CSV table of C-alpha atoms in Angstrom, one decimal:
chain,number,residue,atom,x,y,z
A,6,MET,CA,12.8,-32.4,-6.8
A,7,ASN,CA,10.1,-32.0,-4.1
A,8,SER,CA,11.8,-32.9,-0.9
A,9,ALA,CA,10.4,-32.2,2.6
A,10,ALA,CA,9.5,-28.7,3.5
A,11,ASN,CA,11.3,-29.0,6.9
A,12,PHE,CA,14.7,-29.4,5.2
A,13,HIS,CA,16.9,-27.1,7.4
A,14,VAL,CA,19.8,-25.4,5.6
A,15,HIS,CA,21.7,-22.3,6.8
A,16,ARG,CA,24.7,-20.4,5.5
A,17,SER,CA,27.1,-18.7,8.0
A,18,VAL,CA,30.4,-16.8,8.0
A,19,SER,CA,33.4,-18.6,9.6
A,20,PHE,CA,31.4,-21.5,11.2
A,21,GLY,CA,28.7,-24.1,10.7
A,22,ILE,CA,26.6,-26.3,13.0
A,23,ALA,CA,24.3,-29.2,12.2
A,24,THR,CA,22.8,-31.3,15.0
A,25,PRO,CA,19.8,-33.6,15.6
A,26,VAL,CA,17.7,-31.0,17.4
A,27,SER,CA,17.4,-27.2,17.5
A,28,TRP,CA,18.3,-27.0,21.2
A,29,ALA,CA,21.6,-28.7,20.5
A,30,THR,CA,22.4,-26.4,17.6
A,31,ALA,CA,21.5,-23.3,19.7
A,32,ALA,CA,23.7,-24.5,22.6
A,33,ALA,CA,26.7,-25.1,20.3
A,34,ASN,CA,26.3,-21.6,18.9
A,35,ALA,CA,26.0,-20.0,22.4
A,36,ILE,CA,29.3,-21.8,23.4
A,37,ARG,CA,31.0,-20.6,20.2
A,38,GLN,CA,30.0,-17.0,21.0
A,39,GLN,CA,31.7,-17.5,24.4
A,40,GLY,CA,35.0,-18.5,22.8
A,41,GLY,CA,34.5,-22.3,23.0
A,42,SER,CA,36.4,-24.7,20.8
A,43,VAL,CA,34.6,-27.1,18.4
A,44,PHE,CA,34.9,-29.7,21.2
A,45,ASP,CA,33.2,-27.3,23.7
A,46,MET,CA,30.5,-26.7,21.1
A,47,TYR,CA,30.0,-30.5,20.6
A,48,LEU,CA,29.7,-31.3,24.3
A,49,ALA,CA,27.2,-28.5,24.9
A,50,ALA,CA,25.2,-29.8,21.9
A,51,LEU,CA,25.5,-33.4,23.1
A,52,ALA,CA,24.2,-32.6,26.6
A,53,CYS,CA,21.2,-30.9,25.0
A,54,ALA,CA,20.6,-33.9,22.8
A,55,TRP,CA,20.7,-36.2,25.9
A,56,VAL,CA,17.7,-34.1,27.2
A,57,THR,CA,15.7,-33.6,23.9
A,58,ASP,CA,16.7,-36.6,21.8
A,59,PRO,CA,16.6,-39.3,24.5
A,60,ALA,CA,15.5,-42.1,22.2
A,61,ASN,CA,18.8,-41.9,20.4
A,62,CYS,CA,21.5,-40.8,22.9
A,63,SER,CA,22.2,-40.8,26.6
A,64,PRO,CA,25.1,-40.0,29.0
A,65,PHE,CA,25.1,-43.8,29.5
A,66,GLY,CA,25.7,-44.4,25.7
A,67,ARG,CA,28.7,-44.4,23.4
A,68,MET,CA,30.4,-42.2,20.8
A,69,GLN,CA,32.7,-42.2,17.9
A,70,GLY,CA,34.3,-39.2,16.2
A,71,VAL,CA,36.8,-37.9,13.8
A,72,PHE,CA,38.3,-34.4,13.9
A,73,SER,CA,40.6,-32.0,12.2
A,74,VAL,CA,41.7,-29.4,14.8
A,75,ALA,CA,44.7,-27.1,14.6
A,76,GLY,CA,46.0,-29.2,11.7
A,77,GLU,CA,45.8,-32.5,13.6
A,78,ILE,CA,43.6,-35.3,12.2
A,79,GLY,CA,42.5,-37.8,14.9
A,80,CYS,CA,39.8,-40.2,16.0
A,81,ILE,CA,38.1,-40.7,19.4
A,82,SER,CA,36.4,-44.0,20.1
A,83,ALA,CA,34.3,-44.4,23.3
A,84,PRO,CA,32.2,-47.5,22.7
A,85,SER,CA,30.4,-49.4,25.5
A,86,ALA,CA,32.7,-51.9,27.3
A,87,ILE,CA,31.1,-55.3,27.7
A,88,ARG,CA,31.1,-56.9,31.2
A,89,GLN,CA,30.0,-60.5,31.4
A,90,VAL,CA,28.1,-60.9,34.7
A,91,PRO,CA,28.5,-64.5,36.0
A,92,GLU,CA,24.9,-64.8,37.3
A,93,SER,CA,23.4,-63.4,34.1
A,94,ALA,CA,23.1,-64.7,30.6
A,95,LEU,CA,23.4,-61.2,29.3
A,96,PRO,CA,26.5,-58.9,29.5
A,97,ILE,CA,26.1,-55.5,31.1
A,98,PRO,CA,27.5,-52.6,29.0
A,99,VAL,CA,29.6,-49.8,30.6
A,100,PRO,CA,29.1,-46.5,28.8
A,101,GLY,CA,31.9,-44.7,27.0
A,102,ASN,CA,30.4,-41.2,26.9
A,103,ILE,CA,31.3,-40.1,30.4
A,104,ALA,CA,34.9,-41.1,30.0
A,105,ALA,CA,35.0,-39.2,26.7
A,106,TRP,CA,33.9,-36.0,28.5
A,107,PHE,CA,36.7,-36.1,31.0
A,108,PHE,CA,39.2,-37.3,28.3
A,109,LEU,CA,38.5,-34.2,26.3
A,110,ARG,CA,39.1,-31.9,29.3
A,111,ARG,CA,42.2,-33.9,30.4
A,112,ASN,CA,43.8,-33.6,27.0
A,113,GLY,CA,43.4,-29.9,26.7
A,114,HIS,CA,40.6,-29.9,24.0
A,115,LEU,CA,38.3,-27.7,26.0
A,116,ARG,CA,38.4,-24.0,26.7
A,117,LEU,CA,35.4,-23.6,28.9
A,118,PRO,CA,34.4,-25.2,32.2
A,119,PHE,CA,31.9,-28.1,32.3
A,120,GLY,CA,29.4,-25.9,34.1
A,121,THR,CA,29.3,-23.5,31.2
A,122,LEU,CA,28.9,-26.3,28.7
A,123,ILE,CA,26.2,-28.0,30.6
A,124,ALA,CA,24.1,-24.9,31.5
A,125,PRO,CA,21.9,-24.9,28.4
A,126,ALA,CA,21.0,-28.6,28.8
A,127,VAL,CA,20.2,-28.1,32.5
A,128,ALA,CA,17.9,-25.3,31.7
A,129,VAL,CA,16.0,-27.3,29.0
A,130,ALA,CA,15.7,-30.3,31.4
A,131,ARG,CA,14.3,-28.2,34.2
A,132,GLU,CA,12.1,-25.9,32.2
A,133,GLY,CA,10.9,-28.5,29.7
A,134,PHE,CA,10.6,-28.8,26.0
A,135,GLN,CA,8.1,-29.7,23.3
A,136,PRO,CA,9.0,-33.2,21.8
A,137,THR,CA,10.1,-33.2,18.2
A,138,ILE,CA,8.4,-35.2,15.5
A,139,GLY,CA,11.2,-37.7,15.7
A,140,LEU,CA,10.8,-38.2,19.5
A,141,LYS,CA,7.1,-38.6,19.1
A,142,VAL,CA,7.6,-41.3,16.4
A,143,ALA,CA,10.0,-43.2,18.8
A,144,LEU,CA,7.5,-42.8,21.7
A,145,GLU,CA,4.6,-44.1,19.7
A,146,SER,CA,6.7,-47.1,18.6
A,147,GLU,CA,8.3,-47.9,21.9
A,148,GLY,CA,5.9,-46.5,24.5
A,149,PRO,CA,4.3,-49.8,25.5
A,150,ASP,CA,7.7,-51.4,26.1
A,151,LEU,CA,9.2,-48.5,28.2
A,152,SER,CA,9.7,-49.0,31.9
A,153,GLU,CA,7.2,-47.2,34.2
A,154,ALA,CA,9.9,-44.7,35.1
A,155,PHE,CA,10.4,-43.8,31.5
A,156,LYS,CA,6.7,-43.6,30.9
A,157,ALA,CA,6.3,-41.1,33.7
A,158,ILE,CA,8.8,-38.8,32.0
A,159,TYR,CA,7.5,-38.9,28.4
A,160,LEU,CA,3.9,-40.2,28.4
A,161,ASP,CA,0.7,-38.7,29.7
A,162,GLU,CA,-2.0,-40.6,31.6
A,163,THR,CA,-3.5,-41.8,28.3
A,164,GLY,CA,-0.2,-43.2,27.1
A,165,ALA,CA,0.3,-40.5,24.5
A,166,PRO,CA,3.5,-38.4,24.2
A,167,ARG,CA,3.5,-35.5,26.6
A,168,GLU,CA,3.0,-32.1,25.0
A,169,HIS,CA,5.7,-30.7,27.4
A,170,VAL,CA,8.5,-32.8,28.8
A,171,ARG,CA,10.5,-32.0,31.9
A,172,ASN,CA,13.3,-34.2,33.3
A,173,PRO,CA,14.6,-32.8,36.6
A,174,GLN,CA,16.4,-36.0,37.5
A,175,LEU,CA,18.6,-35.7,34.3
A,176,ALA,CA,19.2,-32.0,35.2
A,177,ASN,CA,20.6,-33.2,38.6
A,178,LEU,CA,22.8,-35.7,36.8
A,179,LEU,CA,24.2,-33.0,34.5
A,180,GLN,CA,25.0,-30.8,37.5
A,181,ILE,CA,26.8,-33.7,39.2
A,182,LEU,CA,28.8,-34.1,35.9
A,183,ALA,CA,29.7,-30.4,36.0
A,184,ALA,CA,30.9,-30.6,39.6
A,185,SER,CA,33.0,-33.8,39.3
A,186,GLU,CA,36.7,-33.8,39.0
A,187,ASN,CA,36.9,-37.0,37.1
A,188,GLU,CA,34.8,-40.0,36.0
A,189,THR,CA,35.4,-41.9,39.1
A,190,ASP,CA,34.0,-39.1,41.3
A,191,PHE,CA,31.1,-38.8,38.9
A,192,TRP,CA,30.2,-42.5,39.1
A,193,CYS,CA,30.6,-42.6,42.9
A,194,SER,CA,28.3,-39.6,43.3
A,195,LEU,CA,25.6,-41.2,41.2
A,196,ARG,CA,25.9,-44.7,42.8
A,197,ALA,CA,25.9,-43.3,46.3
A,198,THR,CA,22.2,-42.4,45.6
A,199,ASP,CA,21.3,-45.3,43.3
A,200,PRO,CA,23.8,-48.2,42.7
A,201,GLY,CA,22.6,-48.9,39.2
A,202,PRO,CA,22.8,-52.3,37.5
A,203,TRP,CA,26.4,-53.1,38.2
A,204,ARG,CA,27.9,-55.2,41.0
A,205,PRO,CA,28.9,-53.1,44.1
A,206,GLU,CA,32.6,-53.8,43.7
A,207,GLU,CA,32.7,-53.1,40.0
A,208,THR,CA,34.4,-50.0,38.7
A,209,LEU,CA,32.9,-48.3,35.6
A,210,ASP,CA,36.3,-47.7,34.1
A,211,ASN,CA,36.1,-47.7,30.3
A,212,PRO,CA,39.1,-45.7,28.8
A,213,VAL,CA,38.7,-43.8,25.6
A,214,GLN,CA,40.4,-45.3,22.6
A,215,ARG,CA,42.4,-43.4,20.0
A,216,PRO,CA,42.5,-45.6,16.9
A,217,ALA,CA,44.3,-44.4,13.8
A,218,PRO,CA,41.9,-42.9,11.3
A,219,ARG,CA,41.2,-44.7,8.0
A,220,ILE,CA,42.1,-42.6,5.0
A,221,LEU,CA,41.2,-42.8,1.3
A,222,ASP,CA,42.8,-40.5,-1.2
A,223,LEU,CA,41.0,-39.7,-4.5
A,224,GLU,CA,40.8,-37.1,-7.2
A,225,PHE,CA,37.7,-35.1,-8.0
A,226,GLY,CA,37.5,-32.2,-10.5
A,227,GLY,CA,41.2,-32.4,-11.0
A,228,ARG,CA,41.9,-31.8,-7.3
A,229,PRO,CA,43.1,-34.4,-4.8
A,230,GLN,CA,40.8,-35.0,-1.9
A,231,ARG,CA,41.2,-37.0,1.2
A,232,LEU,CA,38.4,-38.8,3.0
A,233,THR,CA,39.1,-39.6,6.7
A,234,THR,CA,36.9,-41.6,9.0
A,235,THR,CA,37.0,-43.8,12.1
A,236,ALA,CA,38.4,-47.3,11.5
A,237,ALA,CA,37.6,-49.3,14.6
A,238,LEU,CA,35.7,-52.6,14.2
A,239,HIS,CA,32.6,-51.2,15.7
A,240,THR,CA,32.0,-48.5,13.0
A,241,TRP,CA,30.8,-48.3,9.4
A,242,GLY,CA,33.8,-46.0,8.7
A,243,THR,CA,36.0,-48.5,6.7
A,244,TRP,CA,33.0,-49.6,4.7
A,245,THR,CA,32.0,-46.1,3.8
A,246,LEU,CA,35.4,-45.5,2.3
A,247,LEU,CA,35.1,-48.8,0.5
A,248,GLY,CA,31.9,-47.6,-1.0
A,249,ALA,CA,33.5,-44.4,-2.2
A,250,ALA,CA,36.4,-46.5,-3.7
A,251,VAL,CA,33.9,-48.7,-5.5
A,252,THR,CA,32.2,-45.6,-7.0
A,253,MET,CA,35.6,-44.4,-8.3
A,254,GLU,CA,36.2,-47.8,-9.9
A,255,LEU,CA,32.8,-47.8,-11.6
A,256,ARG,CA,33.4,-44.3,-12.9
A,257,ARG,CA,36.9,-45.3,-14.2
A,258,HIS,CA,35.3,-48.2,-16.1
A,259,GLY,CA,32.8,-45.8,-17.7
A,260,VAL,CA,29.7,-47.6,-16.6
A,261,LEU,CA,28.0,-44.5,-15.0
A,262,ARG,CA,27.4,-42.5,-18.2
A,263,ASP,CA,23.8,-43.6,-18.5
A,264,PHE,CA,21.9,-42.2,-15.4
A,265,ALA,CA,19.3,-45.0,-15.0
A,266,ARG,CA,22.0,-47.7,-15.4
A,267,ALA,CA,24.2,-45.7,-13.0
A,268,MET,CA,21.5,-45.9,-10.3
A,269,GLU,CA,21.4,-49.7,-10.8
A,270,ALA,CA,25.1,-49.8,-10.4
A,271,TYR,CA,24.8,-47.9,-7.0
A,272,VAL,CA,22.1,-50.3,-5.8
A,273,LEU,CA,24.1,-53.3,-6.7
A,274,SER,CA,27.3,-52.0,-5.2
A,275,THR,CA,25.4,-51.3,-1.9
A,276,ILE,CA,24.1,-54.8,-1.8
A,277,PHE,CA,27.5,-56.3,-2.5
A,278,LEU,CA,29.2,-54.0,0.0
A,279,LEU,CA,26.7,-54.9,2.8
A,280,ASP,CA,27.2,-58.5,1.9
A,281,ARG,CA,31.0,-58.1,2.3
A,282,ILE,CA,30.8,-56.7,5.8
A,283,PRO,CA,31.6,-59.4,8.4
A,284,PHE,CA,28.4,-58.9,10.3
A,285,ALA,CA,24.9,-60.0,9.5
A,286,VAL,CA,22.9,-57.0,8.2
A,287,GLY,CA,20.4,-55.8,10.8
A,288,THR,CA,21.7,-57.9,13.7
A,289,LEU,CA,25.5,-57.2,13.7
A,290,GLU,CA,26.0,-60.8,14.7
A,291,PRO,CA,29.4,-61.8,13.4
A,292,LYS,CA,29.7,-64.0,10.3
A,293,THR,CA,33.1,-65.2,11.5
A,294,THR,CA,34.6,-66.1,14.9
A,295,ARG,CA,36.9,-63.1,14.9
A,296,PRO,CA,35.6,-60.5,12.5
A,297,SER,CA,38.1,-58.0,11.1
A,298,VAL,CA,38.3,-54.8,9.2
A,299,ASP,CA,41.8,-55.4,8.0
A,300,ILE,CA,41.0,-55.2,4.3
A,301,ASP,CA,42.7,-53.8,1.2
A,302,ILE,CA,40.2,-51.1,0.2
A,303,LEU,CA,41.4,-50.7,-3.3
A,304,ALA,CA,41.6,-54.4,-4.0
A,305,ASP,CA,38.2,-55.0,-2.5
A,306,ALA,CA,36.8,-52.1,-4.4
A,307,ALA,CA,38.1,-53.5,-7.7
A,308,ALA,CA,36.5,-56.9,-6.9
A,309,ILE,CA,33.1,-55.4,-6.0
A,310,ALA,CA,33.1,-53.1,-9.0
A,311,GLU,CA,33.9,-56.1,-11.3
A,312,ARG,CA,30.9,-58.0,-9.8
A,313,VAL,CA,28.7,-54.9,-10.3
A,314,ILE,CA,29.7,-54.6,-14.0
A,315,ARG,CA,29.0,-58.3,-14.6
A,316,SER,CA,25.6,-57.9,-13.0
A,317,LEU,CA,24.7,-54.8,-15.0
A,318,ASP,CA,25.4,-56.8,-18.2
A,319,ALA,CA,23.5,-59.9,-17.1
A,320,PRO,CA,20.0,-60.8,-18.1
A,321,VAL,CA,17.4,-60.3,-15.3
A,322,ASP,CA,17.2,-64.0,-14.4
A,323,GLU,CA,21.0,-64.3,-14.1
A,324,LEU,CA,21.1,-61.1,-12.1
A,325,TRP,CA,18.6,-62.4,-9.5
A,326,LYS,CA,20.4,-65.8,-9.4
A,327,ASP,CA,23.4,-63.9,-8.2
A,328,LEU,CA,21.5,-61.7,-5.8
A,329,GLN,CA,20.0,-64.9,-4.2
A,330,SER,CA,23.4,-65.7,-2.9
A,331,THR,CA,23.4,-62.4,-0.9
A,332,TYR,CA,21.5,-61.3,2.2
A,333,PHE,CA,19.2,-59.1,0.2
A,334,PRO,CA,16.2,-61.2,-1.0
A,335,GLY,CA,15.6,-63.2,2.2
A,336,PRO,CA,14.6,-62.5,5.8
A,337,ASP,CA,18.1,-61.6,6.7
A,338,SER,CA,17.5,-58.3,4.8
A,339,TRP,CA,15.0,-57.0,7.4
A,340,THR,CA,16.3,-54.4,9.8
A,341,ASP,CA,14.7,-52.2,12.4
A,342,ASP,CA,14.2,-48.4,12.1
A,343,ALA,CA,16.0,-47.4,15.3
A,344,ASN,CA,18.6,-44.6,15.0
A,345,THR,CA,21.7,-43.0,16.4
A,346,ASN,CA,22.5,-39.3,16.0
A,347,HIS,CA,25.2,-37.2,14.4
A,348,PHE,CA,26.9,-33.8,15.1
A,349,ALA,CA,28.8,-31.9,12.4
A,350,ILE,CA,30.5,-28.7,13.7
A,351,ALA,CA,33.1,-26.4,12.1
A,352,SER,CA,34.7,-23.2,13.3
A,353,GLY,CA,37.3,-21.6,11.2
A,354,ASN,CA,39.8,-24.3,10.2
A,355,ASP,CA,38.6,-26.7,12.9
A,356,PHE,CA,36.1,-29.4,11.9
A,357,LEU,CA,34.5,-32.2,14.0
A,358,SER,CA,32.2,-35.0,13.0
A,359,PHE,CA,30.8,-37.2,15.9
A,360,THR,CA,28.1,-39.8,16.2
A,361,THR,CA,26.5,-41.1,19.4
A,362,SER,CA,24.1,-43.9,20.3
A,363,ILE,CA,22.5,-46.1,22.9
A,364,GLY,CA,21.5,-48.8,20.6
A,365,PRO,CA,17.8,-49.2,19.6
A,366,TRP,CA,15.4,-46.4,20.6
A,367,PHE,CA,15.7,-45.7,24.4
A,368,GLY,CA,18.5,-48.3,24.7
A,369,SER,CA,17.5,-51.0,27.2
A,370,LYS,CA,14.2,-49.1,27.8
A,371,LEU,CA,15.3,-48.7,31.5
A,372,PRO,CA,16.4,-45.3,32.8
A,373,TRP,CA,18.9,-44.4,35.5
A,374,TRP,CA,18.9,-40.8,36.7
A,375,GLY,CA,16.3,-40.0,34.0
A,376,ALA,CA,18.5,-41.2,31.2
A,377,GLY,CA,18.4,-44.4,29.1
A,378,LEU,CA,20.9,-47.1,30.0
A,379,GLY,CA,23.1,-48.1,27.1
A,380,TYR,CA,22.2,-51.1,25.1
A,381,SER,CA,24.7,-53.7,23.9
A,382,TYR,CA,24.0,-55.6,20.7
A,383,ALA,CA,25.5,-58.6,22.4
A,384,MET,CA,22.6,-58.4,24.8
A,385,GLU,CA,20.2,-58.9,21.8
A,386,SER,CA,22.2,-61.7,20.1
A,387,ARG,CA,23.0,-63.4,23.4
A,388,SER,CA,26.5,-64.1,22.0
A,389,LEU,CA,29.9,-62.7,22.1
A,390,PHE,CA,32.4,-63.3,19.4
A,391,GLU,CA,35.9,-64.3,20.1
A,392,GLY,CA,38.0,-61.5,21.6
A,393,GLN,CA,35.1,-59.1,21.9
A,394,THR,CA,35.6,-56.5,24.6
A,395,HIS,CA,33.5,-53.6,23.3
A,396,ASP,CA,30.1,-53.2,21.8
A,397,VAL,CA,29.6,-53.3,18.0
A,398,THR,CA,28.0,-50.2,16.7
A,399,GLU,CA,27.3,-48.7,13.3
A,400,MET,CA,28.7,-45.2,13.4
A,401,SER,CA,30.5,-43.6,10.4
A,402,PRO,CA,31.5,-39.9,10.9
A,403,LEU,CA,33.5,-38.5,8.0
A,404,ILE,CA,35.7,-35.5,7.2
A,405,ILE,CA,36.8,-34.6,3.7
A,406,GLU,CA,39.9,-32.5,3.0
A,407,ALA,CA,41.0,-30.6,-0.1
A,408,GLY,CA,44.1,-28.7,-0.5
A,409,GLY,CA,45.3,-29.8,2.9
A,410,ARG,CA,42.4,-28.4,4.9
A,411,PRO,CA,39.0,-29.7,5.9
A,412,ILE,CA,36.1,-28.8,3.7
A,413,LEU,CA,33.3,-31.1,4.9
A,414,ALA,CA,32.1,-32.7,8.1
A,415,ILE,CA,29.3,-35.2,7.5
A,416,GLY,CA,27.7,-38.2,9.2
A,417,SER,CA,24.4,-39.9,9.5
A,418,ALA,CA,22.0,-41.9,11.8
A,419,GLY,CA,20.0,-45.0,11.1
A,420,SER,CA,21.7,-48.3,11.5
A,421,GLU,CA,22.9,-49.7,8.1
A,422,ARG,CA,21.2,-46.6,6.5
A,423,ILE,CA,24.2,-44.7,7.9
A,424,LEU,CA,26.3,-46.5,5.3
A,425,GLY,CA,23.7,-46.1,2.6
A,426,SER,CA,23.1,-42.4,3.0
A,427,LEU,CA,26.8,-41.5,3.0
A,428,THR,CA,27.8,-43.8,0.1
A,429,TYR,CA,24.8,-42.4,-1.9
A,430,LEU,CA,25.9,-38.8,-1.4
A,431,LEU,CA,29.5,-39.7,-2.3
A,432,PHE,CA,28.2,-41.5,-5.3
A,433,LEU,CA,26.3,-38.4,-6.5
A,434,ARG,CA,29.4,-36.3,-6.1
A,435,TYR,CA,32.2,-38.6,-7.1
A,436,GLY,CA,30.4,-41.1,-9.3
A,437,LEU,CA,27.9,-38.9,-11.2
A,438,GLY,CA,30.0,-35.7,-10.9
A,439,PHE,CA,27.3,-33.5,-9.4
A,440,ASN,CA,29.0,-30.2,-8.5
A,441,ASP,CA,26.2,-29.2,-6.1
A,442,CYS,CA,27.1,-28.3,-2.6
A,443,MET,CA,26.4,-31.1,-0.1
A,444,THR,CA,23.2,-29.6,1.2
A,445,ASP,CA,21.8,-29.6,-2.3
A,446,LEU,CA,22.8,-33.2,-2.7
A,447,MET,CA,21.1,-34.0,0.6
A,448,ALA,CA,17.9,-32.6,-0.9
A,449,LYS,CA,17.9,-35.0,-3.9
A,450,PRO,CA,15.8,-38.2,-3.7
A,451,ARG,CA,17.5,-41.4,-2.5
A,452,VAL,CA,17.3,-45.1,-3.0
A,453,PHE,CA,18.4,-47.8,-0.6
A,454,PRO,CA,18.1,-51.6,-0.6
A,455,LYS,CA,16.2,-52.5,2.6
A,456,ASP,CA,14.0,-55.4,3.7
A,457,GLY,CA,14.2,-57.1,0.3
A,458,LYS,CA,13.0,-54.0,-1.6
A,459,LEU,CA,14.3,-50.7,-2.8
A,460,ARG,CA,13.2,-48.0,-0.4
A,461,MET,CA,12.9,-45.0,-2.7
A,462,HIS,CA,11.7,-41.5,-2.2
A,463,SER,CA,8.4,-40.9,-4.1
A,464,ASP,CA,10.0,-38.1,-6.2
A,465,PHE,CA,12.8,-40.3,-7.4
A,466,TRP,CA,13.9,-39.8,-11.1
A,467,PRO,CA,11.1,-41.6,-13.1
A,468,GLU,CA,13.4,-43.1,-15.7
A,469,ALA,CA,15.7,-44.5,-13.1
A,470,ARG,CA,12.8,-46.0,-11.2
A,471,ALA,CA,11.4,-47.6,-14.3
A,472,HIS,CA,14.8,-49.1,-15.1
A,473,LEU,CA,15.1,-50.6,-11.7
A,474,GLN,CA,11.6,-52.1,-11.8
A,475,ALA,CA,12.4,-53.5,-15.3
A,476,ARG,CA,15.5,-55.2,-13.7
A,477,GLY,CA,13.2,-57.0,-11.2
A,478,PHE,CA,13.5,-54.7,-8.1
A,479,GLU,CA,10.3,-54.1,-6.1
A,480,ILE,CA,9.9,-50.5,-5.0
A,481,ALA,CA,8.8,-49.4,-1.5
A,482,ALA,CA,8.0,-45.7,-2.1
A,483,THR,CA,8.4,-43.4,0.9
A,484,GLY,CA,8.2,-39.8,1.8
A,485,TYR,CA,10.6,-37.6,3.8
A,486,GLU,CA,9.7,-38.7,7.3
A,487,PRO,CA,11.5,-40.0,10.4
A,488,ASN,CA,9.8,-43.4,10.5
A,489,THR,CA,10.8,-44.5,7.0
A,490,HIS,CA,13.9,-42.5,6.4
A,491,MET,CA,17.0,-43.4,4.4
A,492,GLY,CA,19.6,-42.1,6.8
A,493,MET,CA,19.5,-38.8,8.8
A,494,VAL,CA,22.4,-36.8,7.6
A,495,ASN,CA,24.0,-33.7,9.2
A,496,ALA,CA,26.7,-31.9,7.3
A,497,VAL,CA,28.8,-28.7,7.4
A,498,GLU,CA,30.7,-27.7,4.3
A,499,ARG,CA,33.2,-24.9,3.7
A,500,LEU,CA,32.2,-23.2,0.4
A,501,ASP,CA,35.2,-20.8,0.4
A,502,SER,CA,37.5,-19.3,3.0
A,503,ASP,CA,34.7,-17.6,4.9
A,504,GLN,CA,31.4,-19.1,3.8
A,505,PHE,CA,30.0,-22.3,5.5
A,506,GLU,CA,26.8,-24.1,4.6
A,507,SER,CA,25.2,-26.4,7.1
A,508,GLY,CA,22.3,-28.8,6.5
A,509,ALA,CA,20.1,-31.2,8.5
A,510,ASP,CA,18.4,-34.1,6.7
A,511,PRO,CA,14.9,-33.6,5.2
A,512,SER,CA,13.6,-36.6,7.0
A,513,SER,CA,14.8,-35.5,10.4
A,514,SER,CA,14.1,-33.1,13.2
A,515,GLY,CA,17.6,-31.8,12.8
A,516,SER,CA,18.7,-28.2,12.9
A,517,ALA,CA,21.5,-26.3,11.1
A,518,LEU,CA,23.1,-22.9,11.6
């Protein structure tokens, strides 16, 4: 298969790193060489991403993550808290990222001081960097809507992306973060210079949450494996595990033996899975007053698999009559192309999979201290559902264990394509039985139902493409590029006791080591 030439794969001994940008990967490795933990490595990488991937993340954003460290499996959830301002029709989000930084230090997860972790990002912010292809795509898309302060940082006098970007204001913010004893001191230092969008009396307290992880046990190649992800309402995690469970049901029923038909089964299972989620695709507006992820994964998987099998056997007109009852054919299928970003890091037996976001590209399009202010989807929908206290986001970091130890950290960026890319890769491995390592699976062409069509890589298997067209699906062929991607995956996989292989998605500006 002819995937993009910029696909970044690397094999290392005893560690692996895959991040959205090369500066973040280099920072994580530098911290590893200084004896840092996987959490130290992540924070150093994250700070560099704040500088060099500003369309997708910010200190004023949010994060979700799952980790396996020193034998402990856990989740960290730091979404944006929603504050309803009386004089405004829109809620003001309070970021979770900063609280997470201090939470990790307070709970003994860090080995190195903040100043050491932040030093690489400060250097890049002060000295400047050349924008990635992904950042240029975001700037060309959002440039006209950015505030003048943002334009001054990233656009030249003609309105084109700068060839060299510097952000000294963000460097100052990072140095304040390094010098602060706690998040309260940090916010007070920033607001003493610029009060920001919040009321003067308002605290920016947004404690980190520790939800129990969601776990799915399955068997592959005669070996038990365990999939672990975040399970809070504001993630794709539960739904990714549901997708994997549907795959196992379809395989159990023997409907994946024919390759082209198997690809139709994947497409149908993805449509039915997205239709099952209690939020409208592309908007995350709730379908119910109080949406919930309290589902029985195995029972739901059996029901979806049964519906897929019925649809596979149905004539084309009956198939599309059923699909008309879903979100897929109509305008509700349309979604934007804004992204998040993901970090996969492993060192020895410690694995970490974290995703961060500020909402659509550049968040609210307004900076504070040179960084994008976090965006709340409630701000877009102008509605809060009953009991909502935190933003609804689409993050789905995942760790897979075999033999009682972690073997894979993986995650993706790209709104609902997060779910699509991860379930697709799990489908190739668990459904079709591909024994390739994950980086090889990432290089294979993908298909994803989006905007009423099947977005499909141009080098997709011809027989499967012809089968899907014969079943009535319209194909939107695409290359491996950041503006029409199908999920930007980062992954680190342990191949044996010492060998690790890391990969960054062919459609991204990501970097692996």
